[in-house]
PDB file of C-alpha atoms and ligand atoms in Angstrom:
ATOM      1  CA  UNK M   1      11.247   4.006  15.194  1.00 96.00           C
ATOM      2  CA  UNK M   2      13.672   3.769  12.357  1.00 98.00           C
ATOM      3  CA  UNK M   3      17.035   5.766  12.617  1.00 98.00           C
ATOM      4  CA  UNK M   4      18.880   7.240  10.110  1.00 98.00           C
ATOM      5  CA  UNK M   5      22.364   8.048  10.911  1.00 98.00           C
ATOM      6  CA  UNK M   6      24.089  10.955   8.910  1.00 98.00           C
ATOM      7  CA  UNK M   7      28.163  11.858   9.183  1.00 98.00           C
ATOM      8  CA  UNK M   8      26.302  15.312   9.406  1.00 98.00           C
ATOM      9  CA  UNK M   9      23.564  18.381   8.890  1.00 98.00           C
ATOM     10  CA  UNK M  10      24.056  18.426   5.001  1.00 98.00           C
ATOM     11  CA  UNK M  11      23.473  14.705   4.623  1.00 98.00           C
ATOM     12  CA  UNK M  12      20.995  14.774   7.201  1.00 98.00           C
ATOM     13  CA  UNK M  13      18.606  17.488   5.507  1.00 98.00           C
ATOM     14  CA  UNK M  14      19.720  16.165   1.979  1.00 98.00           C
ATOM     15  CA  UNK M  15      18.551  12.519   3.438  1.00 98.00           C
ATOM     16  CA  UNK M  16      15.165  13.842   4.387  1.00 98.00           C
ATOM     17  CA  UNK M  17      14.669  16.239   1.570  1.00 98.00           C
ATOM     18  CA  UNK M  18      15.140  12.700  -1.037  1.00 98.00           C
ATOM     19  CA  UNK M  19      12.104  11.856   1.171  1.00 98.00           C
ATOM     20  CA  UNK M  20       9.590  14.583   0.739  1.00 98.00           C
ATOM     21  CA  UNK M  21      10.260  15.499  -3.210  1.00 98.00           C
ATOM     22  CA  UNK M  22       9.824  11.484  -3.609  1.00 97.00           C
ATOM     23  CA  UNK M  23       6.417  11.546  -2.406  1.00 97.00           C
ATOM     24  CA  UNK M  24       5.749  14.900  -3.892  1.00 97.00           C
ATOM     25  CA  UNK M  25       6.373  13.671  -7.229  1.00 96.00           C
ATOM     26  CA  UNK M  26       4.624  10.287  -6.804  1.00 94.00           C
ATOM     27  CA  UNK M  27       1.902  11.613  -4.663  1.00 86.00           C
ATOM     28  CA  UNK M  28      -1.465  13.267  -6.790  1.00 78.00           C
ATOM     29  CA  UNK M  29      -2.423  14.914  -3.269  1.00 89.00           C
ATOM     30  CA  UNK M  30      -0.449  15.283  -0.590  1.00 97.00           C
ATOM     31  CA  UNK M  31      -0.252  17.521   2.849  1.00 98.00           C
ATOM     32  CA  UNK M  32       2.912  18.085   4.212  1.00 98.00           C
ATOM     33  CA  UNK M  33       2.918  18.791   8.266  1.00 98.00           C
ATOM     34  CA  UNK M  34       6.018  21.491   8.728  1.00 98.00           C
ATOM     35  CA  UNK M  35       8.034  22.838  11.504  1.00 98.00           C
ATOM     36  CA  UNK M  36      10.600  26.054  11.847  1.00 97.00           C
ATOM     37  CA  UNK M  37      13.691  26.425  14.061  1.00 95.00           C
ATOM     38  CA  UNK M  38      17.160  25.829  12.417  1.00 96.00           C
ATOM     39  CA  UNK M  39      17.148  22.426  11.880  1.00 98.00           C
ATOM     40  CA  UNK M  40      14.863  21.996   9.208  1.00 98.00           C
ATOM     41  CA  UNK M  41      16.580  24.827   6.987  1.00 98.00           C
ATOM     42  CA  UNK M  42      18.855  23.153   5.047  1.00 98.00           C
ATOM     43  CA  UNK M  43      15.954  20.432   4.606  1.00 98.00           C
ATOM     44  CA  UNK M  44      13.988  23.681   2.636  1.00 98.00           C
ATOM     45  CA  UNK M  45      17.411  24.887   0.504  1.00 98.00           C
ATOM     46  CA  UNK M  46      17.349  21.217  -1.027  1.00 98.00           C
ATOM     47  CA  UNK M  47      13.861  21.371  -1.087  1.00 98.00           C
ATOM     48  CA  UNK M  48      14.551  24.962  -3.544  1.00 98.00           C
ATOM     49  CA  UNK M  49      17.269  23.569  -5.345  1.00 98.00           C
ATOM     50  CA  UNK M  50      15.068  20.145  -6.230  1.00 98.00           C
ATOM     51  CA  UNK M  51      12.166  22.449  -7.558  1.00 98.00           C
ATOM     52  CA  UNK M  52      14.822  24.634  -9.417  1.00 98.00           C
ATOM     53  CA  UNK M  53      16.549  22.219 -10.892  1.00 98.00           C
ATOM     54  CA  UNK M  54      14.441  19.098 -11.625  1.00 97.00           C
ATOM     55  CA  UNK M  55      10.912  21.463 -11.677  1.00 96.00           C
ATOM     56  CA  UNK M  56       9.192  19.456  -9.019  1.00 97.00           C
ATOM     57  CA  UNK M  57       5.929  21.467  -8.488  1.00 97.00           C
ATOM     58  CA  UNK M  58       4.470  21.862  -5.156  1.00 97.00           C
ATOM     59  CA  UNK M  59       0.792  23.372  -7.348  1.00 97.00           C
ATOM     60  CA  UNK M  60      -0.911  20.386  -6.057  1.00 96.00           C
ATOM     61  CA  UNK M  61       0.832  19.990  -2.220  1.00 98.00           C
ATOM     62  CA  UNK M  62      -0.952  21.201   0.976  1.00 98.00           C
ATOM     63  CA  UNK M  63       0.787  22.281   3.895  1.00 98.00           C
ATOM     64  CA  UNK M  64       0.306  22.979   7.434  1.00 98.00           C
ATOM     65  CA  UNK M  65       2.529  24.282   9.976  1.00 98.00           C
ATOM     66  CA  UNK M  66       2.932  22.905  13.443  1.00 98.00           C
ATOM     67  CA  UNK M  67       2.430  26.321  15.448  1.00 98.00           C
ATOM     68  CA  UNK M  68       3.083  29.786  15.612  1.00 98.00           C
ATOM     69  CA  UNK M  69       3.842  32.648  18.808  1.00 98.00           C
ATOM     70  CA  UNK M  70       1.069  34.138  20.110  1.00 98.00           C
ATOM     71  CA  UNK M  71       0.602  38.241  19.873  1.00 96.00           C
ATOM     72  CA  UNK M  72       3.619  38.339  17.330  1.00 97.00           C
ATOM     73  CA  UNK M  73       2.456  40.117  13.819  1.00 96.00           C
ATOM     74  CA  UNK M  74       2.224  38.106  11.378  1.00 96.00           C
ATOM     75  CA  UNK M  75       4.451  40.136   9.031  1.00 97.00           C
ATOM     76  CA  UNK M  76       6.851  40.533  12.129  1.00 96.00           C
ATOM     77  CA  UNK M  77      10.218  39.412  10.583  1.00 96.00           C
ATOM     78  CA  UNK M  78      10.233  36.386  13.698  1.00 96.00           C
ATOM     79  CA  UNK M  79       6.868  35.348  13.278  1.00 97.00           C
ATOM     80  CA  UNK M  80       6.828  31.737  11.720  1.00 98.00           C
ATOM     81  CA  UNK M  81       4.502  33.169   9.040  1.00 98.00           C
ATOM     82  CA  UNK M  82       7.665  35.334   8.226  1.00 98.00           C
ATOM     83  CA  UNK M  83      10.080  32.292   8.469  1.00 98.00           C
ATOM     84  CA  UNK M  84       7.537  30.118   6.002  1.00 98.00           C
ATOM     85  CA  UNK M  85       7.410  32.775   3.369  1.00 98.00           C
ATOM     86  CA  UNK M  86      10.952  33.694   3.385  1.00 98.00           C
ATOM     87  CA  UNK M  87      12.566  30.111   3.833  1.00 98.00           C
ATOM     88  CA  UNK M  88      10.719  28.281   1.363  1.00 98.00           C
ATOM     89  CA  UNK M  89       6.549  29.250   0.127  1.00 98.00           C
ATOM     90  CA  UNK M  90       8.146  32.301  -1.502  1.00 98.00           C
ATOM     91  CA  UNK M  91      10.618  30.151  -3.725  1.00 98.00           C
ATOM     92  CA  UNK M  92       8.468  27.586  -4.669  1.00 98.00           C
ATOM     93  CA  UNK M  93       5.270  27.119  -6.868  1.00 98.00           C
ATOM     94  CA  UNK M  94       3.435  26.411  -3.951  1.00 98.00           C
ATOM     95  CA  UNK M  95      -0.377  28.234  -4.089  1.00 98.00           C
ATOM     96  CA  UNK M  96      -0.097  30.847  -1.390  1.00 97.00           C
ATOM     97  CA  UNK M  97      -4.139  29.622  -0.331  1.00 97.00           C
ATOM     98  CA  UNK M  98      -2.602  25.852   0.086  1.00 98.00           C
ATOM     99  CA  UNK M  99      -0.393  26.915   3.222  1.00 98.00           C
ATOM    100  CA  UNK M 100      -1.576  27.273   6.820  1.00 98.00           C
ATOM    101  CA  UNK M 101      -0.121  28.230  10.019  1.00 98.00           C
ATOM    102  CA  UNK M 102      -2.147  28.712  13.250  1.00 98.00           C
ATOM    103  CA  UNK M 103      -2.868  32.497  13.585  1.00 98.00           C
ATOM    104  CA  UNK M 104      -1.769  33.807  17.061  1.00 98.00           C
ATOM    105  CA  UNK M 105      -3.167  37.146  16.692  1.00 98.00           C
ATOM    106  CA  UNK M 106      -6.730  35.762  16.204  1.00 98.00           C
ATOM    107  CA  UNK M 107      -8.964  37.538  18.099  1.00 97.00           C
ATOM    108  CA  UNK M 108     -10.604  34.205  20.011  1.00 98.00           C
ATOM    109  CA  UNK M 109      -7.739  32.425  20.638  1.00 98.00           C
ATOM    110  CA  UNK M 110      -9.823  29.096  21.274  1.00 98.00           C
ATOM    111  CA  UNK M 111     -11.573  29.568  18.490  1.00 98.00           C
ATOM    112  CA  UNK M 112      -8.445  29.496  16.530  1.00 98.00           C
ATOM    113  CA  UNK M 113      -7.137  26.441  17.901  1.00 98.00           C
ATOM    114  CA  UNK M 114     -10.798  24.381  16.745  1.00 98.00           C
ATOM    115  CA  UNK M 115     -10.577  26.078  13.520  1.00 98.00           C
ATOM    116  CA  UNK M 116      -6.609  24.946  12.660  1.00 98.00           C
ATOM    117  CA  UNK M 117      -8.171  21.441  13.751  1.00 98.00           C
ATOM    118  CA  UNK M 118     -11.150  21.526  11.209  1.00 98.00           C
ATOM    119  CA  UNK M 119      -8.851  22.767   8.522  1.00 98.00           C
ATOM    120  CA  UNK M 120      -6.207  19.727   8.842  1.00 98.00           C
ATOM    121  CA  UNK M 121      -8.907  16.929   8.732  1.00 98.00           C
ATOM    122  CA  UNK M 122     -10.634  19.262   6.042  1.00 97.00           C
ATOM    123  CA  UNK M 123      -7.318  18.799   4.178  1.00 95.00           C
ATOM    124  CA  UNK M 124      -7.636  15.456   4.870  1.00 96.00           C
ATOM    125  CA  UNK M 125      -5.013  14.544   7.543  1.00 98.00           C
ATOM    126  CA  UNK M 126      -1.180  15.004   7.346  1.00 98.00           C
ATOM    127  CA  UNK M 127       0.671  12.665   5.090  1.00 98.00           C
ATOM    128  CA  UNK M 128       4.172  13.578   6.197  1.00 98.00           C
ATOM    129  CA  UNK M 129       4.708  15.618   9.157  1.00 98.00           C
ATOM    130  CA  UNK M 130       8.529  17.132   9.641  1.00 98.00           C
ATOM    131  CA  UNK M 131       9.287  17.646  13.313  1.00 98.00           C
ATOM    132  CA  UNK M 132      12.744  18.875  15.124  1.00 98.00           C
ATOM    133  CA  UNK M 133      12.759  18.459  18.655  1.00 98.00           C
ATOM    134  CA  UNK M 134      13.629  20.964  21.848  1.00 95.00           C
ATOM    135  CA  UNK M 135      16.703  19.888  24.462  1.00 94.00           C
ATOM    136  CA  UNK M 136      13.747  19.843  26.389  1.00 94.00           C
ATOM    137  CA  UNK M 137      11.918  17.031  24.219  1.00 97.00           C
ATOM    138  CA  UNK M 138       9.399  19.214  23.067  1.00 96.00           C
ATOM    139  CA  UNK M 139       8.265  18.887  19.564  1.00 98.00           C
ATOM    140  CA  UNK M 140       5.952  21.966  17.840  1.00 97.00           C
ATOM    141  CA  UNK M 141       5.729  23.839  20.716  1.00 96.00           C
ATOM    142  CA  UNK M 142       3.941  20.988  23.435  1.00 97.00           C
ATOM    143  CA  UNK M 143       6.335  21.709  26.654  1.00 95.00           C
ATOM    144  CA  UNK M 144       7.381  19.068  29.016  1.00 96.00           C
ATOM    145  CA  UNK M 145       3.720  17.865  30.453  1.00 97.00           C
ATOM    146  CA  UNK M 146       1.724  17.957  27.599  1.00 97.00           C
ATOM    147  CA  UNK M 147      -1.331  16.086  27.500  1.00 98.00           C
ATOM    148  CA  UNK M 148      -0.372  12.800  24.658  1.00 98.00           C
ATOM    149  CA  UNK M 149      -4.447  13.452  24.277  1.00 98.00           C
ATOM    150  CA  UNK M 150      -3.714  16.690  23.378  1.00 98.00           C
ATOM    151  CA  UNK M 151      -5.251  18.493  20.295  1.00 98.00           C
ATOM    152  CA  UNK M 152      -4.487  21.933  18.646  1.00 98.00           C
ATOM    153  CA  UNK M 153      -4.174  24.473  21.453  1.00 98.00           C
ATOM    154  CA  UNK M 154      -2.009  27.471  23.669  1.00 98.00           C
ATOM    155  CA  UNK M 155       0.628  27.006  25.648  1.00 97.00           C
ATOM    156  CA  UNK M 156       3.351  28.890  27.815  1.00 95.00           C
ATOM    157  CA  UNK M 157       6.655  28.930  26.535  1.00 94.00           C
ATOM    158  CA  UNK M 158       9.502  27.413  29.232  1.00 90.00           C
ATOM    159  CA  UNK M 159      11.863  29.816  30.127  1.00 94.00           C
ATOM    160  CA  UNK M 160      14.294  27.088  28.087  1.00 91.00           C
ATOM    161  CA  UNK M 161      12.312  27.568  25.361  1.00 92.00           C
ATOM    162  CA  UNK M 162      12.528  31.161  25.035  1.00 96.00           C
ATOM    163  CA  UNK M 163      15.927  31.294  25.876  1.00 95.00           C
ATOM    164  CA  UNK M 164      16.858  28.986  22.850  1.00 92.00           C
ATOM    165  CA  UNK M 165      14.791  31.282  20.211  1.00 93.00           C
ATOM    166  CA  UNK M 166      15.909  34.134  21.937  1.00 95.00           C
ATOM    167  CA  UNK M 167      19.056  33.832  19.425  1.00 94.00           C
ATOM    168  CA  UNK M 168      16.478  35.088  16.600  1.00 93.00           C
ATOM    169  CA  UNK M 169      15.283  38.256  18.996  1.00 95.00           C
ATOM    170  CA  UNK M 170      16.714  41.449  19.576  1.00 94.00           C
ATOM    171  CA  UNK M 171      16.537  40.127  23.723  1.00 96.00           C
ATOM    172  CA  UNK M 172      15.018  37.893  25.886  1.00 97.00           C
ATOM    173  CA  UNK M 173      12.646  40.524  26.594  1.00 96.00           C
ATOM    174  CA  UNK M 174      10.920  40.334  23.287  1.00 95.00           C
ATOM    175  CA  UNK M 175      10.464  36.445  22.687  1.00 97.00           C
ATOM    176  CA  UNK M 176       6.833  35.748  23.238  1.00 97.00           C
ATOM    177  CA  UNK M 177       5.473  33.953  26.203  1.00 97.00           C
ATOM    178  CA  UNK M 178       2.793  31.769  24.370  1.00 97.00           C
ATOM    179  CA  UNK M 179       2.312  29.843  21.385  1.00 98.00           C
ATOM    180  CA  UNK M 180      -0.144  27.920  19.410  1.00 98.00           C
ATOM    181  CA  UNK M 181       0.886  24.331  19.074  1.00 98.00           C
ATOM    182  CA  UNK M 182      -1.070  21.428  16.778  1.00 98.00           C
ATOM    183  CA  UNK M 183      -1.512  18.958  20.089  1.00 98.00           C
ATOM    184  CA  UNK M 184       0.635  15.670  20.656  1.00 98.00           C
ATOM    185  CA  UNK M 185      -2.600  13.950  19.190  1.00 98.00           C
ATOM    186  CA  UNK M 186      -2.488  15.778  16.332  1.00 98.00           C
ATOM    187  CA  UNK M 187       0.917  15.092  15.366  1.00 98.00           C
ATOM    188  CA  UNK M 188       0.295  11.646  16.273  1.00 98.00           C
ATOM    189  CA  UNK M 189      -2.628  11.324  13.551  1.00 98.00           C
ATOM    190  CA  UNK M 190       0.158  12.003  11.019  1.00 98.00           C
ATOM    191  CA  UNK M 191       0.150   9.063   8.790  1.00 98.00           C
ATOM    192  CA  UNK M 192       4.179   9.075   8.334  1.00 98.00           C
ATOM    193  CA  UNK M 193       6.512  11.574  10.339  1.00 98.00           C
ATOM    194  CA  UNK M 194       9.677  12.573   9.938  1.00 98.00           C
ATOM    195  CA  UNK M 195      12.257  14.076  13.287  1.00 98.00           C
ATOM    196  CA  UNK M 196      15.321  15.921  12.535  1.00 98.00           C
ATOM    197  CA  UNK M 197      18.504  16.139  15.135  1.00 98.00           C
ATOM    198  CA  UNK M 198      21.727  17.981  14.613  1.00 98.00           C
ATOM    199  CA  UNK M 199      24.617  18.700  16.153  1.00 98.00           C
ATOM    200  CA  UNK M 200      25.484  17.732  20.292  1.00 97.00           C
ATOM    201  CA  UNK M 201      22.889  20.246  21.531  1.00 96.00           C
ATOM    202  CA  UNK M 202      20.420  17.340  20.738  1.00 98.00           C
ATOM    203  CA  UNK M 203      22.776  14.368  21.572  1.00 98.00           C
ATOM    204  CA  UNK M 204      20.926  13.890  25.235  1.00 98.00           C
ATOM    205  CA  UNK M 205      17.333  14.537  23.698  1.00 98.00           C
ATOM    206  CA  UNK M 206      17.412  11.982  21.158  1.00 98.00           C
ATOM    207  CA  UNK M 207      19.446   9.498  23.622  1.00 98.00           C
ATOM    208  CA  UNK M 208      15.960  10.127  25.920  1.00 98.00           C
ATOM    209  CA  UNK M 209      13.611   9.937  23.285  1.00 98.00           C
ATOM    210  CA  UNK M 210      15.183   6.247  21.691  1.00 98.00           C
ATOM    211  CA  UNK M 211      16.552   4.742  25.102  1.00 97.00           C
ATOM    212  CA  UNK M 212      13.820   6.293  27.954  1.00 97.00           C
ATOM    213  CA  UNK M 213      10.571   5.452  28.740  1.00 97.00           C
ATOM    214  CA  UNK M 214       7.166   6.849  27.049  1.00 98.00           C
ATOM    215  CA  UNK M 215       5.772   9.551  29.215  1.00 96.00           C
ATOM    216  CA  UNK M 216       4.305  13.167  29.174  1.00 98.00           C
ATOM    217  CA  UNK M 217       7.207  14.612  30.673  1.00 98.00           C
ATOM    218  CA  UNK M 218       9.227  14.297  27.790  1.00 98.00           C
ATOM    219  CA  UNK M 219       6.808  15.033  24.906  1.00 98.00           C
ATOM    220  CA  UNK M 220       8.801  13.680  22.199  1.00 98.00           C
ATOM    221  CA  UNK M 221       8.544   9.712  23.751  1.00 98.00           C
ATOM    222  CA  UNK M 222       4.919   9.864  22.296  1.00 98.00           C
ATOM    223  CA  UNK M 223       6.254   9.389  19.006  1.00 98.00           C
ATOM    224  CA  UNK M 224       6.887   5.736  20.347  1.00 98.00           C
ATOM    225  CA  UNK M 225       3.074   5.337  20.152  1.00 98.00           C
ATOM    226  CA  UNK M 226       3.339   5.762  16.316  1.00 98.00           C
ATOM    227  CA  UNK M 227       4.115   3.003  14.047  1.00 98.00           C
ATOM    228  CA  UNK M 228       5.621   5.338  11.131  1.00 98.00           C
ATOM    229  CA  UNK M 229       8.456   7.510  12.585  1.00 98.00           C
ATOM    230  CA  UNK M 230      12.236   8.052  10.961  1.00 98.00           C
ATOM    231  CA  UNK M 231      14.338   9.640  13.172  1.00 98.00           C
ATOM    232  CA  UNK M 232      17.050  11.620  10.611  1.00 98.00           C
ATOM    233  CA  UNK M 233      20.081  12.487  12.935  1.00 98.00           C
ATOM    234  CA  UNK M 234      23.679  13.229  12.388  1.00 98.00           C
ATOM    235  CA  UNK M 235      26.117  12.060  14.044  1.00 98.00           C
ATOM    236  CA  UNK M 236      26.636  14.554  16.930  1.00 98.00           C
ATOM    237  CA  UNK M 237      22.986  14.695  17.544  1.00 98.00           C
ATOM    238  CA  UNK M 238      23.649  10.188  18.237  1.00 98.00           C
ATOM    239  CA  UNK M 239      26.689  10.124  19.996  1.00 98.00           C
ATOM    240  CA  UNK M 240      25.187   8.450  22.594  1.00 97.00           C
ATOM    241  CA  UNK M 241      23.368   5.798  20.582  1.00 93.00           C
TER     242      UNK M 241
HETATM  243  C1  LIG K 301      11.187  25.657  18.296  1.00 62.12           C
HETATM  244  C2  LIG K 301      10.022  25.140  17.421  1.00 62.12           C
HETATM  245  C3  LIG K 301      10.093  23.652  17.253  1.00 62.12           C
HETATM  246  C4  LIG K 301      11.511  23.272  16.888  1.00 62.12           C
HETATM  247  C5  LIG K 301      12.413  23.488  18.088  1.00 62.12           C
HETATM  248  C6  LIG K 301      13.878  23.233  17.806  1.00 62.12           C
HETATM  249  O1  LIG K 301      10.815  26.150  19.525  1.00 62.12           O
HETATM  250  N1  LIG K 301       8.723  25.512  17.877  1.00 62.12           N
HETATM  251  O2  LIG K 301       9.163  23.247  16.233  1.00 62.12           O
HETATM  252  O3  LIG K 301      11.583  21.915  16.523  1.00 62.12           O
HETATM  253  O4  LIG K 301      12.218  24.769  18.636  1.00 62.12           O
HETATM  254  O5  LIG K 301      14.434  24.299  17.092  1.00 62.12           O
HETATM  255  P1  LIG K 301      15.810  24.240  16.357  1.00 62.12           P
HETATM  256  O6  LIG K 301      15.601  23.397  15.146  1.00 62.12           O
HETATM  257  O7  LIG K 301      16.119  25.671  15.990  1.00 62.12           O
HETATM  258  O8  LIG K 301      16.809  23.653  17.282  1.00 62.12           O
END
């Protein structure tokens, strides 16, 4: 795994952003893998800015997102459909029909899962997948325990979990228990991928993921199985390293 160390968030998601519109000018097809949270925010304003200013077009760039919560309306302003639109598909020329995010309110949940599956390798695979990671080590939404073999499918929040993204719900109460996560497998088919880590909330979790061992109890080591990874992290998120 490669590390890039950044004095802090702005150079981090500046750092990864030189990345992505790099490829998206050079590339003539390209899918992007993408995540939510807070970390890869400022990653999207540069993203913006870039199009904005230097007119890099995103007309010919596919996307898929990593998961979504399960029973939360789409157009609910928390939903990760909601996030998507708002943080970055509504600002740039992206074709609304080139974006996907698993649907949690699909009626056959399973279904859903083998159908988000059929529509990345029908995209052709993920060039560039942008992960953050959990204090817990998870990355997309694969809890501690996770399957590496794992493909697109549902899992239960941990209480951690919800407590962290409770910050963007009225209570605790109303984060969802379940999600729809691309598996560790999937990620792992990524050709290139891309982890983001600010601030000392993520200082142990990286230490574990570079220093620790490989194993399903902290989903982020399977990212050592991968031979094209870039950790981006500031320098709170490394202060152990
Ligand atoms: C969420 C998302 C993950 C994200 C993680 C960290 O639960 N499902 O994809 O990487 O938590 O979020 P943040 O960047 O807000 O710290």
């Amino acid at each position: 795994m490669r590390i890039i160390r950044t004095a802090n968030y702005q150079e981090m998601s500046q750092a990864a952003a030189n990345i992505i519109t790099d490829k998206v000018r050079s590339a003539g097809k390209l899918t992007l893998g993408l995540a939510t949270g807070s970390t890869p925010q400022g990653v999207y304003e540069q993203l913006i800015s870039n199009h904005d200013r230097n007119g890099t077009s995103y007309r010919n760039v596919q996307t898929v997102n990593l998961d979504e919560y399960i029973n939360l309306a789409i157009d609910d302003p928390n939903s990760y459909h909601s996030f998507m639109k708002k943080n970055l598909f509504d600002l740039l020329d992206i074709p609304a029909e080139n974006t996907a995010i698993p649907n949690g309110m699909a009626d056959d949940l399973d279904r859903e899962c083998e159908r988000y599956e059929e529509l990345i390798r029908s995209k052709g695979g993920i060039d560039l997948q942008l992960l953050g990671i959990g204090g817990n080590g998870h990355i997309g939404f694969n809890e501690p325990g996770t399957l590496f073999s794992s493909r697109t499918h549902i899992v239960s929040l941990a209480e951690s979990t919800r407590q962290a993204n409770s910050r963007f719900f009225p209570s605790l109460e109303d984060v969802p228990k379940s999600a729809i996560t691309m598996g560790i497998a999937t990620i792992l088919d990524s050709k290139e991928i891309l982890l983001l880590a600010s601030g000392e909330a993520k200082a142990e979790a990286i230490s574990r993921l570079i220093s620790g061992d490989c194993d399903e109890s902290f989903p982020a080591s399977a990212l050592k199985l991968h031979e094209n990874v870039t950790i981006i992290a500031d320098e709170e998120a490394l202060k152990y390293i």
